[in-house]
Structures are given as structure tokens and as C-alpha cells.
Amino acid sequence: MKNSGTRWGVGVALLLFIMIFLPLLAVLLNAILPGLFFGNIQFQGFGLLGEIFHRPLWRQSLLNSVWLGIGTALLGTLIGASLAMVRARWNFASGRLLDAGVWLLLIAPSFMLAQGWVLFAGADGLASRLLGMNWVTAALFQPSGLMVIMALSKFPLAYLTVLAATEWNVSQYGHAARLNGAHPWTVWRTVELPLAAPSIVAGATLVFIDTVGDFGLPAALSTVYRFPTLTYSIYSAIYQSPVRFDMAGVLAFYLVVLLAIAMTVLLLSLRRSRFDFLNARAVRMLKVRPKSTLLLNGVTIVFLMMSIGIPVGSSLCISLMKKAGNGLVLPNLTLEHYLSLFAGSSVDHTQLSFVEGMLHSLTIAAIAAGISIIIGFIVAYVLTFTEFKMKGWLQLFSIISLAVPGIVMGIGYIFVWNQKWLEAFNLHLYGTPSLLVIAVIAGAIPYAVRVQLGSFGTISSSILNAAAVQGAGTLARMLHIVLPLVRRSLLLAVLTAFGTSVFDLALTSMLQPANYVLMPLVIDQAFEFGRYGYATAATVLSGGMVLLIIVLIQFAGETIFKWSDRREGNRTKIQERHTNTGQQGGSPYEFNS
């Protein structure tokens, strides 16, 4: 029987409330009660919330976010769902390449990808100067073009969601329809597509949420194209003079409302859907080799070249060229941009330090990954193996920061931790690296929980119950039973939390301490002031370093796990030999003589 886990559950629930839910609550309260967190409450009804429809910038920011989110969700889901259905049904050579590209896009910071698109499609970009494609600028730097750019970077969310749902073979329903005279297209439209509808809706919702809350794209576009969104207008409100916390609070309120509507649509669609089509005869989809393998491989490679090759390749090309307009010829190639990273540089009296920024960002990401994994491990344990009565709230707290944009969480942290009365307790953390670390931990917790929950679900609770009967406490069961069984997923969770924490532009922009250099801001500031060579070199080198660190840690972890498994196997064999010898009536140590 499961233990209550009340003490552990209350502890992590309170921690998540302070780190995740309280900042969000502060943002919502400030929109209704301006000045609440600064000792000057100015409640004037709900009129301030209605001003978004009368102020041109506020209104345009809301409309841009809504249309960009809807358009990207439709196009990104169309791309992701189509690719997922093809990948689930057919076995082709470039399929693994597609999977790797999807994960690369999922981890890559959106502002880095957006900067690559700007360098490619800008008025003086690679498309016009090197390829003579002058039409690209006007085609991409307008609302529908931005939807295409966003869809090419956000489709992995829909791809992975639909792919997970289409791995089961339910062809018996299609066969029944064919026996009744249905055409293959009719079977797909009336049978297969409706069965996949819940996953398609879920994928579309995730794409919408990620697009509406994205800060990287508008931050990168601000240098070449004016397209205000809610996230960028919130950032501008905080960093203008005078600071407009009321404006930021109102815009953040509507951003949260959009996300809440999207989550409601998702929950309603899932509640109305049927999930009982899987039965005892259901088997995993057996992929077959398509007739047009060459065509399928060609389309996949061209698509990956568009979604990854253009933004990443543009950054790489610019980082190696003395002048972008002179092309990729030998006299124009140089490594001076990479060498300048280690010499230090300044832009508009702002010191840029690649080494210092990279060291700070890696340190914060490492701390956040370590602490978030511990918290995520406890949360996953409580959700899986206990009867804690507040599981629903714990689940909610653990996923809020996954849906709420970093720009909103950053404002909430300012409201909560920029209080004078906290100085008496040495807890006035605003403007210190400690607050940034806490915020990054909060952002990494959902990844830590989601990755670990799957492996926790494979462990039988009877093992833990047997240990509890023998007197093992909760901590002992965590460390000596659960931890060894989920160590590989724990390693994956650590790497995921680390990789997503290094380049968090939204949180670092909102909570950067004075004179404290961080890698995302080094890249963003260099790009903003036209230092494209420096910015792209920093992007390529820092991204390569993070990827190398992840690969090395994963390799080291797998090596240690294999060594441990062999050692445990040898120990088991010795124990078996001891047992067999004892059963034969001899000494358990006689086999050594």
C-alpha cells in the first residue's frame, strides 16, 4: 500500500508555490492592483485592463501575438503532424536524421535561430548579396513570413506529440472500412485522422503556447523589422524610463489569459476524445519501406536544410567572413571574429566578455540542473508512489513554468523579491545572481519532472512496500531503490535541464545583475549593435561548447553505468556460486581453494 508522503509532498509543494506560482500570482495581482508591491496601491476598478484596446501599441502587441500564435500553430502542426505520420508509417534512410534535427530545433534557443534568419533574409543578408534573391526580405519580414519562420522552428512540438500517438497499429479499423468499400483516402480521412485528432490538438496547443510566449524572435527582429508582441512590449515597459510596471502587468495579464485559453481548449478536446481504441490486439506500428524512397529522402533533406541549414548555416558563414558581401571565397575567410571573443570587446560603452559570460552562464545552468533534478526527483516520487492528497496542486505547480513565458516569470520575480522589508531578513535578492539562479531553477523543474515521470511509472510499488515493511524510510527507499533504477533517465533529465538553462534570454534579460555578464546577453547585445561577426562567432562557439559538454557527460555517465552493471553482474554470480556451494553441504568459500 502506498505511503501518504505528506511531509515530502507538503515540502515540495510549498517550494514550488514560492518559486513558480507566487511570481505568476504577483503578475496577475499587479494588473488589478497597480503599485501593490511597491507600497502605493492604486485600485481604480478594472479600467486599466480595458486600456489595452485603446492604446495603439498595447492593442497591436496583443493582435500580433494572437495572429502569430494562431498562424504558427496551424502551419507548424500541419508540418509536424505530416512528418510524424510519414515517420511512423515508413522506414527511410533520412528518418533518423529527421529525428536528430527535431531534437536540435527543440533545444536550440529561438533567438539564435531568429538571428540566423535575419542574417539570411535581411536587406543586406546572404540571400540578396550572395544568391541574388532580393525578394526574400519582403517575403519573410511581414506577418505571414514570420509565421513561416516560427513554424519551421516550432514544428518539433507537434511532431513529437503526434509521433508518440501514431506508434500503435490500429489498422483493423481501416481494414473494416476497406471491406465496406471505402477508398484509401476516405479511410485516412474518416478513420486514421480522427484517431490522431487528440494528439494533433495537443501539438497545436503546445506550438501556440510556445509561440505566444516566445521572446527570442521579436528580440532578434527588433534590429530590422518592427513587429511588437506582448513579450517584447513587456520587456520594453520594464527597460524604459520611467519604468512602467503597470503596463508590464497588464500586458503580462493578457499573455497569461491567452495561455489559459489555449490550455482550456486542450483539456476540453482531450475530454471529448475517445481513447479506448487500443485493445489487447493493438501492436506497435511496423514501419515498411516506401516505394518512393528517393523522393522521401530528398524532401526530408531539403526540409531540414530550410529549417536548420538556413539559420545555422547563415550564422556559421557570417562568423567566418571578413565582409558578408564579399562571399565565401578564400581571401574573405577569417578567424578574427573567433579570436576577438577571447580579447574582449565593447559596444556602445557596454563591455562584452565571451569568456566571463560563458563561465557565468555555464555555472548558473549547472547549479540549476543539479538542484532542479533533486526537486524534480522528489516531485516525481511523490506523484508516483505516495497518496499525497494535494497531488493535483503539485502537478499544476510543476508545469506552470513550462507554459508561462520566462518574460512573465521574470516580472513576477521582480515584484516578489524587490521588497524593502526583505532586507531585514537578508532576502532582498533583486539585482543579485542568486535570484537569477532561483528563476532558472524554476524554469528547469518542469523538464526535470516530465523526463523522470516516465521511468518512475515503470517501477512497481511493491518493491518499495517490501522495503518499507523491512523498516526502510522514505529517504532510504529513494536513494537505494528508486535512484539506481532511474539513473539513466536522471542523467537525461540533468542534460535536458542544463541544455535549456544556458541560453535563457528572457530570464537573463529581466533579472541580469548589474555588471554581471551572461552569454545570451553578450550575443544579443552584439547582434543589436551590428557586431554580426562577433555575435555569430559567439553563437557557434558557445553552442558547440554546450553540445560537447552534453555529449561528454552522457558518454561518461553511460560508461560508469556499464561498469557498474558489470560489477553488479559479477557480484550476483559470486553470490549464486556461494549459494550453490552452501546447498551442496560445503563451505561457501570452498570454490576459492
Coordinates of C-alpha atoms in Angstrom, one line a residue:
M1 CA 0.0 0.0 0.0
K2 CA 1.3 3.4 -0.9
N3 CA 2.5 5.7 1.9
S4 CA 0.9 9.1 2.4
G5 CA 4.1 11.1 1.7
T6 CA 2.5 14.1 3.4
R7 CA 5.7 15.6 4.8
W8 CA 7.6 15.3 1.5
G9 CA 4.6 16.4 -0.5
V10 CA 3.9 19.5 1.6
G11 CA 7.6 20.4 1.4
V12 CA 8.0 20.3 -2.4
A13 CA 4.5 21.9 -2.9
L14 CA 5.5 24.8 -0.7
L15 CA 8.8 25.2 -2.5
L16 CA 7.1 25.1 -6.0
F17 CA 4.5 27.6 -4.8
I18 CA 7.2 30.1 -3.8
M19 CA 9.4 29.5 -6.9
I20 CA 6.7 29.2 -9.6
F21 CA 3.1 30.0 -8.6
L22 CA 3.8 33.0 -6.4
P23 CA 5.6 35.1 -9.1
L24 CA 2.7 34.4 -11.6
L25 CA 0.1 35.3 -9.0
A26 CA 2.1 38.6 -8.3
V27 CA 1.9 39.5 -12.0
L28 CA -1.9 38.9 -12.1
L29 CA -2.5 40.9 -8.9
N30 CA -0.4 43.8 -10.1
A31 CA -2.5 44.1 -13.2
I32 CA -5.6 44.6 -11.0
L33 CA -3.9 46.5 -8.1
P34 CA -1.1 48.6 -9.6
G35 CA 1.5 49.5 -7.1
L36 CA 0.6 46.7 -4.8
F37 CA 4.2 45.5 -4.5
F38 CA 5.7 49.0 -4.1
G39 CA 3.6 50.3 -1.3
N40 CA 1.3 52.5 -3.4
I41 CA -1.9 50.7 -4.2
Q42 CA -3.9 52.5 -6.8
F43 CA -7.0 50.4 -7.4
Q44 CA -9.2 52.2 -9.8
G45 CA -11.5 49.3 -10.8
F46 CA -10.7 47.2 -13.8
G47 CA -10.3 50.1 -16.2
L48 CA -6.6 49.6 -16.7
L49 CA -7.2 46.2 -18.1
G50 CA -9.5 47.7 -20.7
E51 CA -7.0 50.3 -21.9
I52 CA -5.2 47.6 -24.0
F53 CA -8.0 48.2 -26.5
H54 CA -7.5 52.0 -26.6
R55 CA -3.7 52.2 -26.6
P56 CA -2.3 51.5 -30.1
L57 CA 0.9 49.8 -29.0
W58 CA -0.8 47.6 -26.5
R59 CA -3.5 46.7 -28.9
Q60 CA -1.1 46.0 -31.7
S61 CA 1.1 43.8 -29.5
L62 CA -1.9 41.7 -28.5
L63 CA -3.1 41.3 -32.1
N64 CA 0.4 40.4 -33.3
S65 CA 0.8 37.8 -30.6
V66 CA -2.6 36.3 -31.3
W67 CA -2.3 36.1 -35.1
L68 CA 1.3 34.9 -34.9
G69 CA 0.4 32.2 -32.5
I70 CA -2.6 31.0 -34.5
G71 CA -0.8 31.1 -37.8
T72 CA 2.2 29.3 -36.4
A73 CA 0.1 26.7 -34.6
L74 CA -1.8 25.9 -37.8
L75 CA 1.3 25.8 -40.1
G76 CA 3.6 24.2 -37.6
T77 CA 1.1 21.5 -36.7
L78 CA 0.5 20.8 -40.4
I79 CA 4.2 20.3 -40.9
G80 CA 4.9 18.4 -37.7
A81 CA 1.8 16.1 -37.9
S82 CA 2.5 15.3 -41.6
L83 CA 6.1 14.4 -40.9
A84 CA 5.2 12.4 -37.8
M85 CA 2.7 10.3 -39.7
V86 CA 5.2 9.7 -42.5
R87 CA 7.9 8.8 -40.0
A88 CA 5.6 6.4 -38.1
R89 CA 4.5 4.6 -41.2
W90 CA 7.6 4.3 -43.4
N91 CA 11.2 3.4 -42.9
F92 CA 13.6 5.6 -44.9
A93 CA 17.2 6.5 -44.6
S94 CA 16.8 10.1 -43.6
G95 CA 14.3 9.3 -40.8
R96 CA 17.0 9.3 -38.1
L97 CA 18.4 12.5 -39.5
L98 CA 14.9 14.0 -39.2
D99 CA 14.7 12.8 -35.5
A100 CA 18.1 14.4 -34.7
G101 CA 17.1 17.6 -36.4
V102 CA 13.8 17.8 -34.4
W103 CA 15.7 17.5 -31.1
L104 CA 18.3 20.1 -32.2
L105 CA 15.5 22.6 -33.0
L106 CA 13.8 21.8 -29.7
I107 CA 16.9 22.5 -27.7
A108 CA 18.3 25.4 -29.7
P109 CA 17.4 28.9 -28.3
S110 CA 14.8 30.7 -30.5
F111 CA 16.8 34.0 -30.5
M112 CA 19.8 32.2 -32.1
L113 CA 17.7 30.7 -34.8
A114 CA 16.0 34.1 -35.4
Q115 CA 19.3 35.9 -35.7
G116 CA 20.3 33.4 -38.4
W117 CA 17.2 34.1 -40.3
V118 CA 17.8 37.9 -40.0
L119 CA 21.3 37.4 -41.4
F120 CA 20.0 35.4 -44.3
A121 CA 16.9 37.4 -45.2
G122 CA 17.8 40.9 -44.2
A123 CA 18.2 43.7 -46.7
D124 CA 21.9 43.2 -46.8
G125 CA 21.7 39.5 -45.9
L126 CA 23.2 36.4 -47.6
A127 CA 20.1 35.8 -49.7
S128 CA 20.3 39.1 -51.5
R129 CA 24.1 39.6 -51.6
L130 CA 25.3 36.1 -52.4
L131 CA 22.3 34.5 -54.1
G132 CA 20.6 37.5 -55.7
M133 CA 17.3 36.6 -54.1
N134 CA 16.2 40.2 -53.3
W135 CA 12.5 39.1 -52.9
V136 CA 13.3 37.1 -49.7
T137 CA 13.4 40.2 -47.5
A138 CA 9.9 41.4 -48.4
A139 CA 8.6 37.8 -48.3
L140 CA 9.8 36.9 -44.8
F141 CA 9.7 40.2 -43.0
Q142 CA 5.9 40.5 -42.9
P143 CA 3.3 38.7 -40.7
S144 CA 2.8 35.6 -42.9
G145 CA 6.6 35.3 -43.4
L146 CA 7.2 35.4 -39.7
M147 CA 4.7 32.6 -39.3
V148 CA 6.7 30.5 -41.7
I149 CA 9.9 31.2 -39.8
M150 CA 8.3 30.4 -36.5
A151 CA 6.6 27.2 -37.9
L152 CA 10.0 25.9 -39.1
S153 CA 11.4 26.2 -35.6
K154 CA 8.3 25.2 -33.5
F155 CA 7.0 22.2 -35.5
P156 CA 9.1 19.7 -33.4
L157 CA 6.5 20.1 -30.6
A158 CA 3.7 18.9 -32.8
Y159 CA 6.0 16.3 -34.4
L160 CA 6.9 14.6 -31.1
T161 CA 3.3 14.7 -29.8
V162 CA 1.8 13.1 -32.9
L163 CA 4.6 10.6 -33.4
A164 CA 4.1 9.3 -29.8
A165 CA 0.4 8.7 -30.6
T166 CA 0.8 7.1 -34.0
E167 CA 3.3 4.4 -32.9
W168 CA 0.3 2.0 -32.4
N169 CA -1.0 0.0 -35.3
V170 CA -4.8 0.1 -35.3
S171 CA -5.2 -0.9 -39.0
Q172 CA -8.1 -3.3 -38.1
Y173 CA -10.4 -0.3 -38.2
G174 CA -9.1 0.7 -41.6
H175 CA -9.4 -2.9 -42.9
A176 CA -13.1 -2.9 -41.8
A177 CA -13.7 0.4 -43.7
R178 CA -12.0 -1.0 -46.8
L179 CA -14.2 -4.1 -46.7
N180 CA -17.2 -1.8 -46.8
G181 CA -15.9 -0.2 -49.9
A182 CA -14.0 2.9 -48.6
H183 CA -11.3 4.4 -50.7
P184 CA -7.8 4.6 -49.0
W185 CA -8.1 8.4 -48.8
T186 CA -11.5 8.0 -47.2
V187 CA -10.1 5.6 -44.7
W188 CA -7.4 8.0 -43.7
R189 CA -9.8 11.0 -43.5
T190 CA -12.6 9.2 -41.6
V191 CA -10.7 6.7 -39.5
E192 CA -7.0 7.3 -39.0
L193 CA -7.2 11.1 -38.8
P194 CA -9.9 11.2 -36.2
L195 CA -8.0 8.7 -34.0
A196 CA -5.0 11.0 -34.2
A197 CA -7.0 14.2 -33.5
P198 CA -6.3 14.4 -29.7
S199 CA -2.5 14.4 -30.3
I200 CA -2.9 16.9 -33.2
V201 CA -4.8 19.3 -31.0
A202 CA -2.3 18.8 -28.2
G203 CA 0.6 19.5 -30.6
A204 CA -1.2 22.6 -31.9
T205 CA -1.7 23.9 -28.4
L206 CA 1.9 23.4 -27.5
V207 CA 3.0 25.2 -30.6
F208 CA 0.6 28.1 -29.9
I209 CA 1.8 28.4 -26.3
D210 CA 5.5 28.3 -27.2
T211 CA 5.0 30.9 -30.0
V212 CA 2.9 33.3 -28.0
G213 CA 5.4 33.2 -25.1
D214 CA 8.5 33.4 -27.3
F215 CA 10.8 36.3 -26.6
G216 CA 13.8 35.4 -28.9
L217 CA 12.1 36.1 -32.3
P218 CA 10.9 39.7 -31.5
A219 CA 14.2 40.4 -29.8
A220 CA 16.2 39.5 -32.9
L221 CA 13.7 41.1 -35.3
S222 CA 13.8 44.4 -33.4
T223 CA 17.0 45.3 -35.3
V224 CA 15.5 45.1 -38.8
Y225 CA 11.7 44.9 -38.5
R226 CA 9.1 46.4 -36.2
F227 CA 6.7 43.8 -35.1
P228 CA 5.7 44.4 -31.4
T229 CA 4.4 41.4 -29.5
L230 CA 3.2 41.0 -25.9
T231 CA 6.6 39.6 -24.7
Y232 CA 8.7 42.3 -26.3
S233 CA 6.4 45.1 -25.2
I234 CA 6.6 43.7 -21.6
Y235 CA 10.4 43.8 -21.8
S236 CA 10.3 47.4 -23.2
A237 CA 8.0 48.5 -20.4
I238 CA 10.5 47.4 -17.8
Y239 CA 13.5 48.9 -19.5
Q240 CA 12.1 52.3 -20.5
S241 CA 12.4 55.5 -18.5
P242 CA 10.3 55.8 -16.4
V243 CA 9.7 52.1 -15.7
R244 CA 6.1 51.1 -16.5
F245 CA 5.3 48.3 -14.2
D246 CA 1.6 48.9 -14.7
M247 CA 1.9 48.5 -18.4
A248 CA 4.0 45.4 -18.0
G249 CA 1.5 43.9 -15.6
V250 CA -1.4 44.5 -17.9
L251 CA 0.3 43.0 -20.9
A252 CA 1.5 40.0 -18.8
F253 CA -2.1 39.5 -17.7
Y254 CA -3.4 39.2 -21.2
L255 CA -0.5 37.0 -22.1
V256 CA -1.4 34.6 -19.3
V257 CA -5.1 34.8 -20.4
L258 CA -4.1 33.7 -23.9
L259 CA -2.2 30.7 -22.5
A260 CA -5.1 29.8 -20.1
I261 CA -7.5 29.8 -23.1
A262 CA -5.1 27.5 -25.0
M263 CA -4.8 25.1 -22.1
T264 CA -8.6 25.1 -21.7
V265 CA -9.1 24.2 -25.4
L266 CA -6.6 21.4 -25.0
L267 CA -8.3 20.0 -21.9
L268 CA -11.8 20.2 -23.5
S269 CA -10.6 18.5 -26.7
L270 CA -9.0 15.7 -24.7
R271 CA -12.1 15.2 -22.6
R272 CA -14.3 14.9 -25.7
S273 CA -12.0 12.4 -27.4
R274 CA -12.1 8.7 -27.4
F275 CA -9.0 6.8 -26.1
D276 CA -10.4 3.3 -26.0
F277 CA -9.3 2.3 -29.5
L278 CA -6.3 0.4 -28.0
N279 CA -7.1 -3.1 -27.0
A280 CA -5.3 -6.4 -26.5
R281 CA -4.8 -6.8 -30.2
A282 CA -3.0 -3.5 -30.6
V283 CA 0.6 -3.7 -31.6
R284 CA 3.3 -1.2 -32.4
M285 CA 3.4 0.1 -35.9
L286 CA 5.7 -1.9 -38.2
K287 CA 7.4 0.5 -40.5
V288 CA 7.6 -0.5 -44.1
R289 CA 9.9 0.6 -46.9
P290 CA 8.1 3.1 -49.2
K291 CA 8.1 2.8 -53.0
S292 CA 9.4 6.4 -53.5
T293 CA 12.3 6.2 -51.0
L294 CA 14.5 8.6 -53.1
L295 CA 11.8 11.2 -53.2
L296 CA 11.0 10.9 -49.5
N297 CA 14.7 11.2 -48.5
G298 CA 15.1 14.2 -50.8
V299 CA 12.1 16.0 -49.4
T300 CA 13.3 15.4 -45.8
I301 CA 16.8 16.7 -46.5
V302 CA 15.5 19.8 -48.3
F303 CA 13.2 20.5 -45.4
L304 CA 16.0 20.1 -42.9
M305 CA 18.1 22.4 -44.9
M306 CA 15.4 25.0 -44.8
S307 CA 14.6 24.7 -41.0
I308 CA 18.2 24.2 -39.7
G309 CA 20.6 24.8 -42.6
I310 CA 19.5 28.3 -43.3
P311 CA 19.6 29.8 -39.8
V312 CA 22.6 27.8 -38.5
G313 CA 24.5 27.9 -41.8
S314 CA 24.0 31.7 -42.1
S315 CA 25.5 32.2 -38.6
L316 CA 28.4 30.0 -39.4
C317 CA 29.1 31.7 -42.7
I318 CA 29.0 35.2 -41.2
S319 CA 31.3 34.1 -38.4
L320 CA 33.9 33.1 -41.0
M321 CA 33.7 36.1 -43.3
K322 CA 35.6 39.4 -43.1
K323 CA 32.7 41.1 -45.0
A324 CA 29.4 39.5 -45.6
G325 CA 29.0 41.0 -49.1
N326 CA 32.3 39.5 -50.4
G327 CA 31.1 35.9 -50.4
L328 CA 32.6 32.6 -49.3
V329 CA 35.9 33.0 -51.1
L330 CA 39.3 32.2 -49.6
P331 CA 40.5 35.9 -49.3
N332 CA 37.4 36.7 -47.4
L333 CA 37.6 33.9 -44.9
T334 CA 39.0 34.7 -41.4
L335 CA 39.0 33.5 -37.8
E336 CA 39.4 37.0 -36.4
H337 CA 35.8 37.0 -35.1
Y338 CA 36.6 33.9 -33.0
L339 CA 39.9 35.4 -31.8
S340 CA 38.1 38.5 -30.7
L341 CA 35.9 36.5 -28.4
F342 CA 39.0 36.0 -26.1
A343 CA 40.3 39.5 -26.4
G344 CA 37.2 41.3 -25.0
S345 CA 35.2 43.9 -26.8
S346 CA 32.9 46.8 -26.1
V347 CA 29.7 48.0 -27.8
D348 CA 28.2 51.4 -27.0
H349 CA 30.2 51.6 -23.8
T350 CA 29.0 48.1 -22.9
Q351 CA 31.7 45.6 -22.2
L352 CA 31.3 42.3 -24.0
S353 CA 33.2 39.4 -22.5
F354 CA 32.7 36.0 -24.0
V355 CA 34.8 34.1 -21.5
E356 CA 33.2 35.7 -18.5
G357 CA 29.7 35.4 -19.9
M358 CA 30.2 31.8 -20.8
L359 CA 31.6 30.9 -17.4
H360 CA 28.7 32.7 -15.6
S361 CA 26.0 31.0 -17.8
L362 CA 27.5 27.5 -17.5
T363 CA 27.8 27.9 -13.8
I364 CA 24.2 29.0 -13.4
A365 CA 23.0 26.3 -15.7
A366 CA 25.0 23.6 -13.8
I367 CA 23.6 24.8 -10.4
A368 CA 20.1 25.0 -11.8
A369 CA 20.3 21.5 -13.4
G370 CA 21.6 19.9 -10.2
I371 CA 19.1 21.5 -7.8
S372 CA 16.1 21.1 -10.3
I373 CA 16.9 17.4 -10.6
I374 CA 16.8 16.9 -6.9
I375 CA 13.5 18.8 -6.6
G376 CA 12.1 17.0 -9.7
F377 CA 13.1 13.6 -8.4
I378 CA 11.2 14.2 -5.1
V379 CA 8.2 15.6 -7.0
A380 CA 8.1 12.6 -9.3
Y381 CA 8.4 10.3 -6.4
V382 CA 5.5 11.9 -4.5
L383 CA 3.3 11.9 -7.6
T384 CA 4.1 8.3 -8.4
F385 CA 4.5 6.4 -5.1
T386 CA 2.5 8.3 -2.5
E387 CA -1.1 9.1 -1.7
F388 CA -0.4 12.7 -1.1
K389 CA -3.8 14.5 -1.1
M390 CA -2.5 17.6 -2.9
K391 CA -1.2 15.8 -5.9
G392 CA -3.3 17.9 -8.3
W393 CA -1.8 21.1 -7.0
L394 CA 1.7 19.7 -7.1
Q395 CA 1.2 18.6 -10.7
L396 CA -0.1 22.1 -11.5
F397 CA 2.9 23.9 -9.8
S398 CA 5.3 21.6 -11.6
I399 CA 4.1 22.5 -15.1
I400 CA 3.1 26.2 -14.8
S401 CA 6.6 27.5 -15.7
L402 CA 6.6 25.3 -18.8
A403 CA 3.5 27.1 -20.1
V404 CA 4.2 30.6 -18.7
P405 CA 6.9 32.6 -20.7
G406 CA 10.1 33.4 -19.0
I407 CA 9.4 37.1 -19.5
V408 CA 6.3 36.9 -17.3
M409 CA 8.2 34.8 -14.6
G410 CA 10.9 37.4 -14.7
I411 CA 8.4 40.2 -13.9
G412 CA 6.9 38.1 -11.1
Y413 CA 10.3 37.6 -9.5
I414 CA 10.9 41.4 -9.6
F415 CA 7.5 42.0 -7.9
V416 CA 8.1 39.4 -5.2
W417 CA 11.8 39.8 -4.4
N418 CA 12.2 43.6 -4.9
Q419 CA 10.7 44.4 -1.5
K420 CA 12.3 46.7 1.1
W421 CA 11.0 44.7 4.1
L422 CA 13.0 41.6 2.9
E423 CA 16.2 43.5 3.6
A424 CA 15.7 42.8 7.4
F425 CA 15.9 39.1 6.6
N426 CA 18.7 39.4 4.1
L427 CA 16.3 38.2 1.4
H428 CA 16.2 41.3 -0.9
L429 CA 17.5 39.3 -3.8
Y430 CA 16.6 41.5 -6.7
G431 CA 19.8 42.6 -8.6
T432 CA 21.8 39.6 -7.3
P433 CA 22.9 36.4 -9.2
S434 CA 21.1 34.4 -6.5
L435 CA 17.7 35.5 -7.8
L436 CA 18.6 34.6 -11.4
V437 CA 19.7 31.2 -10.2
I438 CA 16.4 30.6 -8.4
A439 CA 14.5 31.7 -11.5
V440 CA 16.5 29.4 -13.8
I441 CA 15.9 26.5 -11.4
A442 CA 12.1 27.2 -11.5
G443 CA 12.3 27.2 -15.3
A444 CA 14.2 23.8 -15.3
I445 CA 11.9 22.0 -12.9
P446 CA 9.2 21.1 -15.4
Y447 CA 11.7 19.4 -17.7
A448 CA 13.2 17.5 -14.7
V449 CA 9.8 16.3 -13.6
R450 CA 8.5 15.4 -17.1
V451 CA 11.6 13.4 -18.1
Q452 CA 11.7 11.4 -14.8
L453 CA 8.0 10.6 -14.5
G454 CA 8.1 8.2 -17.4
S455 CA 10.7 6.0 -15.8
F456 CA 9.2 6.2 -12.4
G457 CA 6.0 4.7 -13.8
T458 CA 7.8 1.5 -14.8
I459 CA 8.7 0.7 -11.2
S460 CA 6.4 -1.5 -9.2
S461 CA 5.3 0.0 -5.9
S462 CA 5.5 -3.5 -4.3
I463 CA 9.3 -3.2 -4.2
L464 CA 9.0 0.0 -2.1
N465 CA 6.3 -1.5 0.1
A466 CA 8.5 -4.5 0.8
A467 CA 11.4 -2.2 1.8
A468 CA 9.0 -0.2 4.0
V469 CA 7.9 -3.3 5.8
Q470 CA 11.6 -4.0 6.5
G471 CA 11.9 -0.6 8.1
A472 CA 13.4 1.5 5.3
G473 CA 12.4 5.1 5.5
T474 CA 11.3 7.3 2.6
L475 CA 14.8 8.7 2.0
A476 CA 16.4 5.3 2.1
R477 CA 13.9 4.0 -0.5
M478 CA 14.6 7.0 -2.7
L479 CA 18.4 6.6 -2.6
H480 CA 18.8 2.8 -2.5
I481 CA 15.8 1.5 -4.6
V482 CA 14.4 4.2 -6.9
L483 CA 17.6 6.1 -7.7
P484 CA 19.5 3.1 -9.1
L485 CA 16.5 2.1 -11.3
V486 CA 16.0 5.5 -12.8
R487 CA 19.6 6.6 -13.1
R488 CA 19.6 6.8 -16.9
S489 CA 16.5 8.9 -17.1
L490 CA 18.0 11.0 -14.3
L491 CA 21.1 11.6 -16.4
L492 CA 18.9 12.6 -19.4
A493 CA 16.9 14.9 -17.2
V494 CA 20.1 16.6 -16.0
L495 CA 21.3 17.2 -19.5
T496 CA 17.9 18.5 -20.6
A497 CA 17.7 20.9 -17.7
F498 CA 21.3 22.0 -18.3
G499 CA 20.9 22.5 -22.1
T500 CA 17.7 24.5 -21.7
S501 CA 19.2 26.8 -19.0
V502 CA 22.4 28.1 -20.6
F503 CA 20.7 30.4 -23.2
D504 CA 17.6 31.6 -21.5
L505 CA 17.4 35.1 -23.0
A506 CA 14.1 36.1 -21.4
L507 CA 15.0 35.5 -17.8
T508 CA 18.5 36.8 -18.1
S509 CA 17.2 40.0 -19.8
M510 CA 14.8 40.6 -16.9
L511 CA 17.0 39.6 -14.0
Q512 CA 20.5 40.4 -15.1
P513 CA 22.5 41.8 -12.1
A514 CA 24.4 45.0 -12.7
N515 CA 27.9 44.4 -14.3
Y516 CA 27.2 40.7 -14.4
V517 CA 27.9 39.3 -17.9
L518 CA 25.8 36.5 -19.3
M519 CA 26.2 34.6 -22.5
P520 CA 22.7 35.2 -24.0
L521 CA 23.0 39.0 -23.4
V522 CA 26.6 39.0 -24.9
I523 CA 25.2 37.6 -28.1
D524 CA 22.0 39.7 -28.1
Q525 CA 23.9 43.0 -27.4
A526 CA 26.5 42.3 -30.1
F527 CA 23.8 41.5 -32.6
E528 CA 21.7 44.5 -31.7
F529 CA 24.6 46.9 -32.3
G530 CA 25.5 45.3 -35.6
R531 CA 28.5 43.3 -34.5
Y532 CA 27.3 40.3 -36.5
G533 CA 30.7 38.7 -36.8
Y534 CA 31.2 38.7 -33.0
A535 CA 27.6 37.6 -32.3
T536 CA 27.7 34.7 -34.8
A537 CA 31.1 33.5 -33.6
A538 CA 29.9 33.6 -30.0
T539 CA 26.8 31.7 -31.1
V540 CA 28.6 29.0 -32.9
L541 CA 31.4 28.5 -30.3
S542 CA 29.1 28.6 -27.3
G543 CA 26.6 26.3 -28.9
G544 CA 29.3 23.9 -29.8
M545 CA 30.8 24.0 -26.3
V546 CA 27.4 23.2 -24.7
L547 CA 26.8 20.4 -27.2
L548 CA 30.3 19.0 -26.5
I549 CA 29.7 19.2 -22.7
I550 CA 26.4 17.3 -23.0
V551 CA 27.9 14.6 -25.2
L552 CA 30.9 14.1 -22.9
I553 CA 28.7 14.0 -19.8
Q554 CA 26.4 11.5 -21.4
F555 CA 29.3 9.3 -22.6
A556 CA 30.9 9.4 -19.1
G557 CA 27.6 8.6 -17.5
E558 CA 26.9 5.6 -19.8
T559 CA 30.4 4.4 -19.3
I560 CA 30.0 4.5 -15.5
F561 CA 26.6 2.8 -15.7
K562 CA 28.0 0.0 -17.8
W563 CA 30.9 -0.5 -15.5
S564 CA 28.5 -0.6 -12.5
D565 CA 26.2 -3.1 -14.3
R566 CA 29.2 -5.4 -15.0
R567 CA 30.4 -5.1 -11.4
E568 CA 26.9 -5.8 -10.1
G569 CA 26.6 -8.8 -12.5
N570 CA 29.9 -10.2 -11.2
R571 CA 28.7 -9.8 -7.7
T572 CA 25.5 -11.6 -8.4
K573 CA 27.4 -14.5 -10.0
I574 CA 29.6 -14.8 -6.9
Q575 CA 26.6 -14.8 -4.7
E576 CA 25.0 -17.5 -6.8
R577 CA 28.1 -19.6 -6.6
H578 CA 28.2 -19.1 -2.8
T579 CA 24.5 -20.2 -2.6
N580 CA 25.1 -23.3 -4.8
T581 CA 28.1 -24.3 -2.8
G582 CA 26.3 -24.0 0.5
Q583 CA 23.4 -26.0 -0.8
Q584 CA 25.8 -28.9 -1.6
G585 CA 26.8 -29.1 2.0
G586 CA 30.3 -27.5 1.7
S587 CA 31.7 -24.2 2.8
P588 CA 30.5 -21.3 0.8
Y589 CA 34.1 -20.3 0.3
E590 CA 35.4 -23.7 -0.8
F591 CA 35.3 -22.7 -4.5
N592 CA 38.3 -20.5 -4.0
S593 CA 40.5 -23.4 -2.8

